[in-house]
Amino acid sequence: MKMRQVVPDGARTAPTSAPTAAGRGGRTHRRFLLGGVALLALAGVTAGAVGPGAAGAARAPAETPVLAPGALPGGAGAGVLPVVGGGPLPGLPGVAPPGLPAPLVPDRFSAAGDDRADGDGPAAEAAPGPQAPPLIGWPFSPSGALALGAPQARTVSGLVSAYADRLERAEQLRTRAVGSWKLPKAPLRAPAPPRKKPELATERGHITGKGLPPVITQVPTEDKVVFLTIDDGAEKDPELLRMMRELDIPYSSFLTDYVSRDDYGYFRTMRKEGARIQNHSVTHKEMPRLSLAEQRKEICDQQDILEKEIGERPTMFRPPYGAYNRDTLKAAAECGVDVVPLWTAEAFADRMEWGRGDGKLHPGDIILTHFRGKGQWGGSMTDMVRLVVRTATEQGYAIGRLEDYV
């Protein structure tokens, strides 16, 4: 639980629940098909037949593609296509050769889908950091030609039709997962991310200045979308990963090194399944009590650690306890941070705490929660997610990915 801290004059701190801030996505077959066309176009597939050695033959990686959260056309909601019961989705009709697994979705915790099989030990280091998911694997070989035994002609319309069928099947599996996770309704699909991200400005009552990253508690948008963010990394519940994957829910994790370092493999898996990883300092100290140099070390060192462990450098920093001063923002800017997101509501396993008096969500609200278990909460991470999803759905909001807007 967040505790309000006593900080020096001139410092800013977020209260227990939050600093007070001054459409559902379509799932039609038409949008599925348009999304499939876009993916195929990106992969270099052109209308007509594709054959070995043909001019302009599509080139695509041979590894098994995975759709990351947010990849479903028309929605920012997200994930690897849900797998219920541990089996992969059926293969593309007429494309996958006999005996090979489905080309778009790996088995749960397979080598293509996770760093480790048993949850113990370090993650595989063969491919450092998250890789952009390949769009089309087999039947194309690494050279770009059709693989041995592949059909010699394959039209775009056939591939798109098969892709749409798989998306429809994935949505059916997601619907089944709603019941298994004891939700009254499926989470709403977020609308498509904006073509241009909104311009951010520090919100009223927060510290601002030239060259400093904006401090926000809410994203400026009219979309009925809110954003789930999880802090620190202390609890590493595999059921959280499974729930977010099967329900296709996007989220962002703000990690503190000293509680995350015992199993960064957990967070690499999280990132591969579509979550985003951001900065929450090395040791979770209250920033205004540190010098500028000390704050810079807390932030920059964690930037370096996460880049090494996860494979990409964070663009956001959330100060522990929501407490910051001008030096915090200076240090964050020097470490390459673009924005400092705080929050408007906080979720626990058994309740929501609101930064506004109306006890309601508003477009663009950022929801804070923590990696906690039954020992701290009297509930689990999945209990918390269930409460957030139910609250958002009842109020007509979808959960989107913060990085799609910020």
CSV table of C-alpha atoms in Angstrom, one decimal:
chain,number,residue,atom,x,y,z
A,1,MET,CA,0.0,0.0,0.0
A,2,LYS,CA,1.2,3.4,-0.8
A,3,MET,CA,2.0,5.6,2.1
A,4,ARG,CA,2.1,9.4,1.9
A,5,GLN,CA,5.5,10.5,2.7
A,6,VAL,CA,6.8,13.7,4.5
A,7,VAL,CA,9.0,15.5,2.0
A,8,PRO,CA,11.0,18.7,2.0
A,9,ASP,CA,9.4,22.0,1.0
A,10,GLY,CA,9.1,22.4,-2.8
A,11,ALA,CA,8.8,18.7,-3.3
A,12,ARG,CA,5.7,17.0,-4.8
A,13,THR,CA,4.2,13.7,-3.6
A,14,ALA,CA,1.3,11.7,-4.7
A,15,PRO,CA,-1.3,10.8,-2.0
A,16,THR,CA,-2.3,7.3,-1.1
A,17,SER,CA,-4.8,6.9,-3.9
A,18,ALA,CA,-3.8,9.4,-6.5
A,19,PRO,CA,-3.0,13.1,-7.2
A,20,THR,CA,-6.2,14.8,-8.1
A,21,ALA,CA,-6.2,15.8,-11.8
A,22,ALA,CA,-7.3,19.4,-12.5
A,23,GLY,CA,-15.8,2.9,-27.9
A,24,ARG,CA,-15.5,0.4,-27.7
A,25,GLY,CA,-13.1,-1.1,-30.3
A,26,GLY,CA,-14.8,-2.8,-33.2
A,27,ARG,CA,-14.4,-6.5,-33.7
A,28,THR,CA,-16.1,-6.9,-37.1
A,29,HIS,CA,-14.9,-9.3,-39.7
A,30,ARG,CA,-14.2,-6.3,-42.0
A,31,ARG,CA,-11.7,-4.8,-39.6
A,32,PHE,CA,-10.1,-8.2,-39.1
A,33,LEU,CA,-9.7,-8.6,-42.8
A,34,LEU,CA,-8.3,-5.1,-43.2
A,35,GLY,CA,-5.8,-5.8,-40.4
A,36,GLY,CA,-4.8,-9.0,-42.1
A,37,VAL,CA,-4.2,-7.1,-45.4
A,38,ALA,CA,-2.1,-4.6,-43.6
A,39,LEU,CA,0.1,-7.3,-42.0
A,40,LEU,CA,0.5,-9.1,-45.3
A,41,ALA,CA,1.4,-5.9,-47.0
A,42,LEU,CA,4.0,-5.2,-44.4
A,43,ALA,CA,5.4,-8.6,-45.0
A,44,GLY,CA,5.9,-7.9,-48.7
A,45,VAL,CA,3.2,-10.2,-50.0
A,46,THR,CA,1.8,-8.9,-53.3
A,47,ALA,CA,-1.5,-9.8,-55.0
A,48,GLY,CA,-1.3,-12.9,-57.2
A,49,ALA,CA,0.7,-16.1,-56.9
A,50,VAL,CA,4.1,-16.3,-55.1
A,51,GLY,CA,6.6,-18.8,-56.3
A,52,PRO,CA,10.2,-19.8,-55.8
A,53,GLY,CA,12.5,-17.3,-57.4
A,54,ALA,CA,9.7,-15.0,-58.4
A,55,ALA,CA,10.6,-11.3,-58.7
A,56,GLY,CA,9.5,-9.5,-55.6
A,57,ALA,CA,9.0,-12.7,-53.7
A,58,ALA,CA,7.9,-12.0,-50.1
A,59,ARG,CA,10.6,-12.2,-47.6
A,60,ALA,CA,9.8,-13.0,-44.0
A,61,PRO,CA,11.6,-14.6,-41.1
A,62,ALA,CA,11.3,-18.3,-40.7
A,63,GLU,CA,10.7,-18.2,-37.0
A,64,THR,CA,7.1,-18.7,-35.7
A,65,PRO,CA,5.2,-15.4,-35.6
A,66,VAL,CA,3.4,-14.3,-32.5
A,67,LEU,CA,0.8,-11.5,-32.5
A,68,ALA,CA,1.7,-9.2,-29.6
A,69,PRO,CA,-0.9,-7.6,-27.4
A,70,GLY,CA,-2.6,-4.9,-29.2
A,71,ALA,CA,-2.1,-6.5,-32.6
A,72,LEU,CA,-5.7,-7.5,-33.1
A,73,PRO,CA,-7.1,-5.1,-35.7
A,74,GLY,CA,-9.4,-2.5,-34.4
A,75,GLY,CA,-8.3,-2.9,-30.8
A,76,ALA,CA,-5.5,-1.9,-28.5
A,77,GLY,CA,-6.4,-4.7,-26.2
A,78,ALA,CA,-4.2,-7.3,-26.6
A,79,GLY,CA,-2.1,-10.3,-26.7
A,80,VAL,CA,-0.6,-13.3,-28.0
A,81,LEU,CA,-3.7,-15.0,-29.4
A,82,PRO,CA,-5.2,-16.6,-26.3
A,83,VAL,CA,-4.5,-20.3,-25.7
A,84,VAL,CA,-7.1,-22.1,-23.5
A,85,GLY,CA,-6.3,-25.6,-22.4
A,86,GLY,CA,-2.7,-25.4,-23.4
A,87,GLY,CA,-3.1,-26.1,-27.2
A,88,PRO,CA,-2.3,-23.9,-30.1
A,89,LEU,CA,-4.8,-22.6,-32.5
A,90,PRO,CA,-5.4,-24.5,-35.7
A,91,GLY,CA,-2.9,-23.9,-38.5
A,92,LEU,CA,-3.5,-21.9,-41.7
A,93,PRO,CA,-5.6,-24.1,-44.0
A,94,GLY,CA,-3.5,-25.3,-46.9
A,95,VAL,CA,-0.3,-23.6,-45.7
A,96,ALA,CA,1.2,-25.4,-42.7
A,97,PRO,CA,2.8,-28.7,-43.8
A,98,PRO,CA,1.8,-31.9,-42.1
A,99,GLY,CA,3.3,-32.4,-38.7
A,100,LEU,CA,4.3,-28.8,-38.1
A,101,PRO,CA,2.8,-26.7,-35.3
A,102,ALA,CA,0.5,-23.8,-36.0
A,103,PRO,CA,2.6,-21.0,-37.4
A,104,LEU,CA,1.1,-18.0,-35.6
A,105,VAL,CA,0.9,-19.1,-31.9
A,106,PRO,CA,3.4,-21.2,-29.9
A,107,ASP,CA,2.4,-23.7,-27.2
A,108,ARG,CA,2.3,-22.1,-23.8
A,109,PHE,CA,5.7,-21.8,-22.3
A,110,SER,CA,7.4,-23.3,-25.4
A,111,ALA,CA,10.8,-22.1,-26.6
A,112,ALA,CA,9.1,-19.6,-28.9
A,113,GLY,CA,6.8,-18.2,-26.2
A,114,ASP,CA,8.8,-18.1,-23.0
A,115,ASP,CA,12.3,-17.9,-21.7
A,116,ARG,CA,12.0,-21.0,-19.6
A,117,ALA,CA,9.8,-24.1,-19.2
A,118,ASP,CA,9.7,-24.5,-15.5
A,119,GLY,CA,9.9,-20.9,-14.3
A,120,ASP,CA,13.4,-21.4,-12.8
A,121,GLY,CA,16.8,-20.4,-14.1
A,122,PRO,CA,17.9,-17.6,-16.4
A,123,ALA,CA,16.2,-16.8,-19.6
A,124,ALA,CA,17.7,-17.8,-22.9
A,125,GLU,CA,20.1,-15.2,-24.2
A,126,ALA,CA,20.1,-16.2,-27.9
A,127,ALA,CA,18.0,-13.2,-28.9
A,128,PRO,CA,18.7,-10.3,-26.5
A,129,GLY,CA,15.6,-8.2,-25.8
A,130,PRO,CA,12.1,-8.4,-27.4
A,131,GLN,CA,12.2,-9.0,-31.1
A,132,ALA,CA,9.6,-7.5,-33.5
A,133,PRO,CA,7.2,-10.3,-34.1
A,134,PRO,CA,7.6,-11.7,-37.7
A,135,LEU,CA,4.4,-11.4,-39.7
A,136,ILE,CA,4.6,-14.6,-41.8
A,137,GLY,CA,6.8,-17.6,-41.2
A,138,TRP,CA,6.4,-20.9,-43.1
A,139,PRO,CA,5.9,-21.3,-46.1
A,140,PHE,CA,8.7,-18.8,-46.7
A,141,SER,CA,12.3,-19.8,-46.1
A,142,PRO,CA,14.9,-17.4,-44.7
A,143,SER,CA,16.0,-16.6,-48.3
A,144,GLY,CA,12.5,-15.4,-49.2
A,145,ALA,CA,11.6,-18.4,-51.4
A,146,LEU,CA,8.9,-20.9,-50.6
A,147,ALA,CA,10.0,-23.6,-48.3
A,148,LEU,CA,10.4,-27.2,-49.6
A,149,GLY,CA,7.0,-28.8,-49.8
A,150,ALA,CA,5.1,-25.6,-49.7
A,151,PRO,CA,2.3,-24.9,-52.2
A,152,GLN,CA,3.7,-23.3,-55.3
A,153,ALA,CA,1.0,-20.6,-55.5
A,154,ARG,CA,-0.7,-18.8,-52.7
A,155,THR,CA,-3.0,-15.8,-53.1
A,156,VAL,CA,-3.2,-12.9,-50.8
A,157,SER,CA,-7.0,-13.4,-50.5
A,158,GLY,CA,-6.4,-17.0,-49.3
A,159,LEU,CA,-4.0,-15.9,-46.7
A,160,VAL,CA,-6.1,-13.1,-45.5
A,161,SER,CA,-9.2,-15.3,-45.2
A,162,ALA,CA,-7.2,-17.8,-43.1
A,163,TYR,CA,-5.9,-15.0,-41.0
A,164,ALA,CA,-9.4,-13.7,-40.3
A,165,ASP,CA,-10.5,-17.2,-39.4
A,166,ARG,CA,-7.8,-17.5,-36.8
A,167,LEU,CA,-8.7,-14.1,-35.3
A,168,GLU,CA,-12.3,-15.2,-35.0
A,169,ARG,CA,-11.2,-18.4,-33.3
A,170,ALA,CA,-9.0,-16.4,-31.0
A,171,GLU,CA,-11.9,-14.2,-30.0
A,172,GLN,CA,-14.0,-17.3,-29.3
A,173,LEU,CA,-11.2,-18.6,-27.0
A,174,ARG,CA,-11.1,-15.2,-25.2
A,175,THR,CA,-14.8,-15.5,-24.6
A,176,ARG,CA,-14.3,-18.9,-23.0
A,177,ALA,CA,-11.5,-17.5,-20.9
A,178,VAL,CA,-14.0,-14.9,-19.4
A,179,GLY,CA,-15.9,-17.7,-17.8
A,180,SER,CA,-12.8,-19.5,-16.5
A,181,TRP,CA,-11.6,-16.2,-14.8
A,182,LYS,CA,-15.1,-15.7,-13.3
A,183,LEU,CA,-15.8,-12.4,-15.0
A,184,PRO,CA,-19.4,-11.5,-15.7
A,185,LYS,CA,-18.5,-9.9,-19.1
A,186,ALA,CA,-15.6,-9.9,-21.5
A,187,PRO,CA,-13.3,-6.8,-21.2
A,188,LEU,CA,-14.2,-4.2,-23.8
A,189,ARG,CA,-11.8,-3.9,-26.7
A,190,ALA,CA,-10.0,-0.6,-26.8
A,191,PRO,CA,-10.4,1.5,-29.9
A,192,ALA,CA,-7.6,1.6,-32.4
A,193,PRO,CA,-4.7,3.7,-31.1
A,194,PRO,CA,-4.6,7.3,-32.4
A,195,ARG,CA,-2.6,7.9,-35.5
A,196,LYS,CA,-0.9,10.7,-33.8
A,197,LYS,CA,-0.2,10.6,-30.1
A,198,PRO,CA,-1.7,13.5,-28.1
A,199,GLU,CA,0.6,16.3,-27.1
A,200,LEU,CA,1.4,16.1,-23.4
A,201,ALA,CA,1.7,19.0,-21.0
A,202,THR,CA,2.4,19.0,-17.3
A,203,GLU,CA,-0.9,19.0,-15.4
A,204,ARG,CA,-1.9,21.9,-13.2
A,205,GLY,CA,-0.3,21.9,-9.7
A,206,HIS,CA,2.8,19.9,-10.8
A,207,ILE,CA,6.3,21.1,-11.4
A,208,THR,CA,7.1,22.2,-15.0
A,209,GLY,CA,9.9,23.9,-16.8
A,210,LYS,CA,11.9,24.1,-20.0
A,211,GLY,CA,13.5,20.8,-20.9
A,212,LEU,CA,11.7,18.9,-18.1
A,213,PRO,CA,9.5,15.8,-18.9
A,214,PRO,CA,5.7,16.4,-18.5
A,215,VAL,CA,4.1,15.1,-15.3
A,216,ILE,CA,0.7,13.6,-16.0
A,217,THR,CA,-2.0,11.7,-14.1
A,218,GLN,CA,-4.3,11.3,-17.1
A,219,VAL,CA,-3.9,11.0,-20.9
A,220,PRO,CA,-5.6,13.7,-22.9
A,221,THR,CA,-8.1,11.7,-25.0
A,222,GLU,CA,-11.8,11.5,-25.6
A,223,ASP,CA,-11.7,7.7,-26.0
A,224,LYS,CA,-13.4,5.7,-23.3
A,225,VAL,CA,-10.1,4.0,-22.4
A,226,VAL,CA,-8.1,3.7,-19.2
A,227,PHE,CA,-4.6,2.4,-18.6
A,228,LEU,CA,-3.4,-0.2,-16.1
A,229,THR,CA,0.1,0.2,-14.6
A,230,ILE,CA,1.7,-2.1,-12.1
A,231,ASP,CA,4.6,-1.0,-9.9
A,232,ASP,CA,7.8,-2.5,-8.3
A,233,GLY,CA,8.0,-6.2,-9.3
A,234,ALA,CA,7.9,-7.8,-5.9
A,235,GLU,CA,5.3,-10.5,-6.6
A,236,LYS,CA,5.9,-12.7,-9.6
A,237,ASP,CA,2.7,-14.6,-10.0
A,238,PRO,CA,2.6,-16.8,-13.2
A,239,GLU,CA,-1.2,-16.8,-13.0
A,240,LEU,CA,-1.1,-13.0,-13.7
A,241,LEU,CA,0.7,-13.7,-17.0
A,242,ARG,CA,-1.8,-16.4,-17.9
A,243,MET,CA,-4.8,-14.2,-17.1
A,244,MET,CA,-3.5,-11.2,-19.0
A,245,ARG,CA,-2.6,-13.4,-22.0
A,246,GLU,CA,-5.9,-15.3,-22.1
A,247,LEU,CA,-8.1,-12.2,-21.6
A,248,ASP,CA,-5.9,-10.1,-23.9
A,249,ILE,CA,-5.4,-7.2,-21.5
A,250,PRO,CA,-2.6,-4.7,-22.1
A,251,TYR,CA,-0.7,-3.2,-19.2
A,252,SER,CA,2.6,-1.5,-18.3
A,253,SER,CA,5.0,-2.5,-15.5
A,254,PHE,CA,7.2,0.0,-13.7
A,255,LEU,CA,10.1,-2.0,-12.2
A,256,THR,CA,12.3,-1.4,-9.2
A,257,ASP,CA,15.5,-3.4,-9.6
A,258,TYR,CA,16.0,-4.5,-6.0
A,259,VAL,CA,12.8,-6.5,-5.9
A,260,SER,CA,12.8,-7.5,-9.6
A,261,ARG,CA,16.4,-8.7,-10.0
A,262,ASP,CA,15.8,-12.2,-8.6
A,263,ASP,CA,13.8,-13.2,-11.7
A,264,TYR,CA,14.0,-10.8,-14.6
A,265,GLY,CA,13.1,-13.8,-16.7
A,266,TYR,CA,9.5,-13.4,-15.5
A,267,PHE,CA,9.5,-9.8,-16.9
A,268,ARG,CA,11.1,-10.9,-20.1
A,269,THR,CA,8.2,-13.3,-20.6
A,270,MET,CA,5.8,-10.5,-19.7
A,271,ARG,CA,7.4,-8.2,-22.4
A,272,LYS,CA,7.4,-10.9,-25.0
A,273,GLU,CA,3.7,-11.4,-24.4
A,274,GLY,CA,3.1,-7.7,-25.1
A,275,ALA,CA,3.3,-5.8,-21.8
A,276,ARG,CA,5.6,-2.8,-21.7
A,277,ILE,CA,8.4,-2.3,-19.1
A,278,GLN,CA,9.2,1.1,-17.6
A,279,ASN,CA,11.4,2.6,-14.8
A,280,HIS,CA,10.6,2.8,-11.1
A,281,SER,CA,14.2,3.4,-9.8
A,282,VAL,CA,16.9,1.0,-8.5
A,283,THR,CA,16.1,0.9,-4.8
A,284,HIS,CA,12.7,2.6,-4.4
A,285,LYS,CA,14.0,5.6,-2.4
A,286,GLU,CA,12.1,8.8,-1.9
A,287,MET,CA,13.5,11.0,-4.6
A,288,PRO,CA,13.3,14.4,-2.9
A,289,ARG,CA,15.4,13.2,-0.1
A,290,LEU,CA,18.3,12.5,-2.5
A,291,SER,CA,20.7,14.9,-4.2
A,292,LEU,CA,20.5,15.5,-7.9
A,293,ALA,CA,23.5,13.2,-8.5
A,294,GLU,CA,21.9,10.5,-6.3
A,295,GLN,CA,18.6,10.8,-8.1
A,296,ARG,CA,20.4,10.6,-11.5
A,297,LYS,CA,22.0,7.4,-10.4
A,298,GLU,CA,18.7,5.9,-9.3
A,299,ILE,CA,17.1,6.7,-12.6
A,300,CYS,CA,19.9,6.3,-15.1
A,301,ASP,CA,21.2,3.0,-13.6
A,302,GLN,CA,17.8,1.5,-13.8
A,303,GLN,CA,17.5,2.6,-17.4
A,304,ASP,CA,20.7,0.7,-18.1
A,305,ILE,CA,19.6,-2.3,-16.1
A,306,LEU,CA,16.3,-2.6,-17.9
A,307,GLU,CA,17.9,-2.1,-21.3
A,308,LYS,CA,20.2,-5.0,-20.6
A,309,GLU,CA,17.6,-7.3,-19.0
A,310,ILE,CA,14.6,-6.5,-21.2
A,311,GLY,CA,16.2,-5.4,-24.4
A,312,GLU,CA,14.8,-1.8,-24.7
A,313,ARG,CA,15.3,1.4,-22.9
A,314,PRO,CA,12.3,2.8,-20.9
A,315,THR,CA,10.7,6.1,-22.0
A,316,MET,CA,8.8,6.6,-18.7
A,317,PHE,CA,9.8,7.0,-15.1
A,318,ARG,CA,7.4,6.9,-12.1
A,319,PRO,CA,9.0,8.1,-8.9
A,320,PRO,CA,8.5,5.9,-5.8
A,321,TYR,CA,5.5,7.1,-3.7
A,322,GLY,CA,4.8,9.6,-6.5
A,323,ALA,CA,7.2,11.9,-4.7
A,324,TYR,CA,9.4,14.1,-6.8
A,325,ASN,CA,11.0,17.6,-7.0
A,326,ARG,CA,12.6,19.7,-9.7
A,327,ASP,CA,15.8,17.7,-9.5
A,328,THR,CA,13.9,14.5,-10.1
A,329,LEU,CA,12.6,15.8,-13.4
A,330,LYS,CA,16.1,17.2,-14.3
A,331,ALA,CA,17.7,13.8,-13.6
A,332,ALA,CA,14.9,12.0,-15.5
A,333,ALA,CA,15.4,14.2,-18.6
A,334,GLU,CA,19.2,13.6,-18.4
A,335,CYS,CA,18.5,9.8,-18.4
A,336,GLY,CA,16.3,9.9,-21.5
A,337,VAL,CA,12.9,9.9,-19.9
A,338,ASP,CA,10.1,11.4,-21.9
A,339,VAL,CA,7.2,11.5,-19.4
A,340,VAL,CA,6.5,11.0,-15.7
A,341,PRO,CA,3.1,9.3,-15.3
A,342,LEU,CA,1.5,9.4,-11.9
A,343,TRP,CA,-2.1,8.1,-11.4
A,344,THR,CA,-5.8,9.0,-10.8
A,345,ALA,CA,-6.9,5.8,-9.1
A,346,GLU,CA,-5.3,2.9,-7.3
A,347,ALA,CA,-6.5,-0.7,-7.4
A,348,PHE,CA,-6.1,-3.4,-4.7
A,349,ALA,CA,-7.4,-6.9,-4.5
A,350,ASP,CA,-10.6,-5.9,-2.7
A,351,ARG,CA,-11.2,-2.2,-3.5
A,352,MET,CA,-10.5,0.8,-5.7
A,353,GLU,CA,-9.2,4.1,-4.2
A,354,TRP,CA,-10.1,7.2,-6.1
A,355,GLY,CA,-8.3,10.5,-6.6
A,356,ARG,CA,-11.5,12.2,-7.4
A,357,GLY,CA,-14.6,12.6,-5.2
A,358,ASP,CA,-17.0,11.1,-7.8
A,359,GLY,CA,-15.5,7.6,-7.5
A,360,LYS,CA,-15.6,7.2,-11.3
A,361,LEU,CA,-13.3,6.6,-14.2
A,362,HIS,CA,-12.7,9.3,-16.8
A,363,PRO,CA,-11.3,9.0,-20.3
A,364,GLY,CA,-7.5,8.6,-20.2
A,365,ASP,CA,-7.2,7.8,-16.5
A,366,ILE,CA,-4.1,6.0,-15.3
A,367,ILE,CA,-4.7,3.3,-12.8
A,368,LEU,CA,-1.9,2.3,-10.4
A,369,THR,CA,-1.5,-1.1,-8.7
A,370,HIS,CA,1.3,-3.2,-7.4
A,371,PHE,CA,2.9,-6.6,-7.7
A,372,ARG,CA,1.5,-8.0,-4.4
A,373,GLY,CA,0.2,-11.4,-3.2
A,374,LYS,CA,-2.1,-12.7,-0.5
A,375,GLY,CA,0.4,-12.1,2.2
A,376,GLN,CA,0.1,-8.4,1.7
A,377,TRP,CA,-3.3,-7.9,0.2
A,378,GLY,CA,-5.5,-10.8,1.4
A,379,GLY,CA,-6.0,-11.4,-2.3
A,380,SER,CA,-4.0,-12.3,-5.4
A,381,MET,CA,-2.9,-10.4,-8.5
A,382,THR,CA,-5.7,-12.1,-10.4
A,383,ASP,CA,-8.2,-10.8,-7.9
A,384,MET,CA,-7.0,-7.3,-8.5
A,385,VAL,CA,-7.2,-7.7,-12.3
A,386,ARG,CA,-10.7,-9.1,-12.0
A,387,LEU,CA,-11.8,-6.0,-9.9
A,388,VAL,CA,-10.2,-3.6,-12.4
A,389,VAL,CA,-11.7,-5.3,-15.4
A,390,ARG,CA,-15.2,-5.5,-13.8
A,391,THR,CA,-15.0,-1.8,-12.7
A,392,ALA,CA,-13.9,-0.6,-16.1
A,393,THR,CA,-16.4,-2.7,-18.1
A,394,GLU,CA,-19.3,-1.7,-15.9
A,395,GLN,CA,-18.5,2.0,-16.5
A,396,GLY,CA,-18.1,1.4,-20.2
A,397,TYR,CA,-14.3,1.7,-20.4
A,398,ALA,CA,-11.8,-0.5,-22.2
A,399,ILE,CA,-8.3,-1.0,-20.9
A,400,GLY,CA,-5.7,0.3,-23.4
A,401,ARG,CA,-2.0,0.3,-23.6
A,402,LEU,CA,-0.5,3.5,-22.2
A,403,GLU,CA,2.4,3.4,-24.7
A,404,ASP,CA,-0.1,3.6,-27.6
A,405,TYR,CA,-1.1,7.1,-26.4
A,406,VAL,CA,2.1,8.4,-24.7
